[in-house]
Short mmCIF file of C-alpha atoms in Angstrom, two decimals:
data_model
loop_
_atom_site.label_atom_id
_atom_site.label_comp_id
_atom_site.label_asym_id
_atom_site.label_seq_id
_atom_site.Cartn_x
_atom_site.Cartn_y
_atom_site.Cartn_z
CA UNK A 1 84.58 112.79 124.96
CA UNK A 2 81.68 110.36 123.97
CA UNK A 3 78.90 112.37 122.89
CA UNK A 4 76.60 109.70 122.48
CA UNK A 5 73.81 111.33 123.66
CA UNK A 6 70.80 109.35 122.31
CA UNK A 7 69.01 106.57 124.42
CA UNK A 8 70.51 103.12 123.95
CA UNK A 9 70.64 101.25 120.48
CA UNK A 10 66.98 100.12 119.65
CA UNK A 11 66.38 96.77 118.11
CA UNK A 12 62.90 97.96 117.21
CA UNK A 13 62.46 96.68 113.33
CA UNK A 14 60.73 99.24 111.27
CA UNK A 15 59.03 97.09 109.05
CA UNK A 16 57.42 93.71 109.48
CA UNK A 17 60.84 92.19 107.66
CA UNK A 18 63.27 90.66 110.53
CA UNK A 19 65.91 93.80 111.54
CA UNK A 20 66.63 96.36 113.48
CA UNK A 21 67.36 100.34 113.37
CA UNK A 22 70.39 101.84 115.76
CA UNK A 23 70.23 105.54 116.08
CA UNK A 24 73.60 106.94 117.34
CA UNK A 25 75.06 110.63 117.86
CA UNK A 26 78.68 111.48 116.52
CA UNK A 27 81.11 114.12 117.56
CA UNK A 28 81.57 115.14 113.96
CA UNK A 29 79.70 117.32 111.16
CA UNK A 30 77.54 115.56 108.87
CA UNK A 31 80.12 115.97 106.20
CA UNK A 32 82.79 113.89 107.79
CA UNK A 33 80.22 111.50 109.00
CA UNK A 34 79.33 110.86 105.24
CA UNK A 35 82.91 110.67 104.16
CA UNK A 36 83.22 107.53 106.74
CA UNK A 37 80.54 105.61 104.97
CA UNK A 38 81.88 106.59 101.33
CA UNK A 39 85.53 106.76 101.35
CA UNK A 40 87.33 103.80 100.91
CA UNK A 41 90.52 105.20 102.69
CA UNK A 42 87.82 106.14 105.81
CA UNK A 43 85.81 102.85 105.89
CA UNK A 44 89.08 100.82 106.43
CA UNK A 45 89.73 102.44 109.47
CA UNK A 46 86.01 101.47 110.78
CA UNK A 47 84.30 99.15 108.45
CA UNK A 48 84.47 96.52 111.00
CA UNK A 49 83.41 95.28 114.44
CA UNK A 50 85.77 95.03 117.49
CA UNK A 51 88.27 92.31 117.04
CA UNK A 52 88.65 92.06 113.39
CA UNK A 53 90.29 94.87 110.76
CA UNK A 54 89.68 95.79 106.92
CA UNK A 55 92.36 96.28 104.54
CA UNK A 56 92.28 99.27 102.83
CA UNK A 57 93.25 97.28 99.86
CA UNK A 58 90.25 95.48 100.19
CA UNK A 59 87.66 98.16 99.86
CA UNK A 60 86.20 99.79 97.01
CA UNK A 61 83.76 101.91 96.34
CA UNK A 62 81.42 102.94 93.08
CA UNK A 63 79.50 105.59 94.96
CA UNK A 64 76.34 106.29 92.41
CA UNK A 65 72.73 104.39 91.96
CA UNK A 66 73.61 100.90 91.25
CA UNK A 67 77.26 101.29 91.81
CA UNK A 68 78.65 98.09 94.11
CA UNK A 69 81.37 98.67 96.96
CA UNK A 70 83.12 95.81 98.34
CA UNK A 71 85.40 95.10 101.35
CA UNK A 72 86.65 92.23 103.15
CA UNK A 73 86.80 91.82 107.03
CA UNK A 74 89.40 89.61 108.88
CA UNK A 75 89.34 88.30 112.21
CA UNK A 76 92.74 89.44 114.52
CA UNK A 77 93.02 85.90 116.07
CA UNK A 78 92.51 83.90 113.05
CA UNK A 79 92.53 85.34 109.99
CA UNK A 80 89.32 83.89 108.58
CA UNK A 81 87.97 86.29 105.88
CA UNK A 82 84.45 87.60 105.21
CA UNK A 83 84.11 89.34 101.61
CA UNK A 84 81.35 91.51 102.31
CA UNK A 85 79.52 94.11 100.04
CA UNK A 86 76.76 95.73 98.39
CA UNK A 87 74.22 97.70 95.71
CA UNK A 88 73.95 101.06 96.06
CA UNK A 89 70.31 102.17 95.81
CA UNK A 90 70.28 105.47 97.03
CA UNK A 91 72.56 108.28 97.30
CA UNK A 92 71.89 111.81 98.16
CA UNK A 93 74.78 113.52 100.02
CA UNK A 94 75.23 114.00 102.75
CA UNK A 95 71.82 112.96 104.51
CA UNK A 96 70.84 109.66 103.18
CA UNK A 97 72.17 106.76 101.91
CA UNK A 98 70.67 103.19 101.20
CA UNK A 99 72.27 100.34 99.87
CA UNK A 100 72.64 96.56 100.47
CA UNK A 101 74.55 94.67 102.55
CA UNK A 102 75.96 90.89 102.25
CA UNK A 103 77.88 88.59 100.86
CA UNK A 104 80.02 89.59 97.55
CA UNK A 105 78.05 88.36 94.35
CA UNK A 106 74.82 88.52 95.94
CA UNK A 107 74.14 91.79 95.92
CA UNK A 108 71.04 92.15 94.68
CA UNK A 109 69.63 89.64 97.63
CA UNK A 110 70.98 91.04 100.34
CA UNK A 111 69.60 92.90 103.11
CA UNK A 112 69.02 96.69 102.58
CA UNK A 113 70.58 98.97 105.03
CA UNK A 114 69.45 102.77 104.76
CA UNK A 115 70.95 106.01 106.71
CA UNK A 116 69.95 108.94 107.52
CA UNK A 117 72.57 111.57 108.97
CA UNK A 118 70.71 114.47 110.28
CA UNK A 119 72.90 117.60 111.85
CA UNK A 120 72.23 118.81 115.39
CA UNK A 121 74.90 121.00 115.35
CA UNK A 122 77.97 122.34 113.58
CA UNK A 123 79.77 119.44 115.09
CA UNK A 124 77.74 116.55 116.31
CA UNK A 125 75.73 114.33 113.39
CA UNK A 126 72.94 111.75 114.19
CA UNK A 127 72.77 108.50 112.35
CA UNK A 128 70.08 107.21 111.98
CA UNK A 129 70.87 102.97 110.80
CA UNK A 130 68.07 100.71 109.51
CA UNK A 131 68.70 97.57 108.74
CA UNK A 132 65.82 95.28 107.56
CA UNK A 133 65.88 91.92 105.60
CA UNK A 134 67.71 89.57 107.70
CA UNK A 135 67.02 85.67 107.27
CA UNK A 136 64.62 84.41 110.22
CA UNK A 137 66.74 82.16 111.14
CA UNK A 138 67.27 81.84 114.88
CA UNK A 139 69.51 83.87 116.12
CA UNK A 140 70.65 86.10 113.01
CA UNK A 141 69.39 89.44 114.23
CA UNK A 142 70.73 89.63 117.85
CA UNK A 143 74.24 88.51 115.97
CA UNK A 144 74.16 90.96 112.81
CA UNK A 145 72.89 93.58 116.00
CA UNK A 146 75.63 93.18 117.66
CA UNK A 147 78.41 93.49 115.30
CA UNK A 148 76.72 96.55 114.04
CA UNK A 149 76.54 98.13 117.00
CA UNK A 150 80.59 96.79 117.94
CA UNK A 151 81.45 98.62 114.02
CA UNK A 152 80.01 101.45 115.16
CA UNK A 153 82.06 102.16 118.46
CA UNK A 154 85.16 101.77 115.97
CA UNK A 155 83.49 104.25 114.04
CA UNK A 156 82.99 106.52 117.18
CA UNK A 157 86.74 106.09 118.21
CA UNK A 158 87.98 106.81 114.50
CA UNK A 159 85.76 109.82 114.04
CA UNK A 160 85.93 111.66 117.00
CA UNK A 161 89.96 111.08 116.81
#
């Protein structure tokens, strides 16, 4: 059952940086909703758009201020690799968590992505994503958009499973 019950994704930025935020409603408690974005044996299952997978050997995870997690995404029909990680800056279980988001080794560059997860219910969690930062160039936010929102109907799939 798809109990994504919010409006569509918005693309509405919520800062003058280039970005976007996607709010999105779960069929899980907020508890398992936070173990997907912190648990390396989780995000493998997810941490991806359509089309490509992550190796569960290829994620890790230091979850505290300043910590770094890492993983590394590879496309099904080719096998080209994208080592992709972050900074943790914020971590409060299990309603928010902000951190950045790029290329490995640049961590402290890269975009920031921040999320809230607020409960409706016992059983349904709404995520709140932000992600704000992007380059201008032409082009980069409709693509990062989209590959967001593709990650996050693996996500949907993997958590309401």
């Amino acid at each position: 059952m798809n109990a994504n019950t919010t409006p569509a994704d918005s693309a509405a930025p919520s800062t003058e940086e280039p970005g976007f935020t996607i709010v999105r409603d779960f069929a899980a408690g907020r508890g398992r909703v936070w173990e997907a974005w912190t648990n390396p044996e989780v995000m493998a299952l997810w941490y991806h758009p359509e089309g490509l997978h992550t190796p569960r050997e290829t994620v890790s995870v230091d979850l505290r201020v300043g910590g770094i997690y890492a993983y590394t995404m590879i496309v099904d029909d080719t096998g080209e690799e994208f080592a992709t990680g972050g900074r943790y800056r914020r971590v409060e279980p299990p309603r928010r968590l902000d951190f950045t988001w790029g290329n490995q080794g640049e961590e402290d560059s890269s975009p920031l992505v921040s999320l809230e997860f607020d409960e409706l219910d016992a059983s349904t969690t709404r995520m709140t994503f932000t992600l704000t930062g992007l380059p201008n160039d032409s082009g980069a936010v409709d693509s990062v958009f989209d590959g967001w929102a593709s990650a996050f109907d693996v996500f949907e799939a993997e958590i309401a499973g």
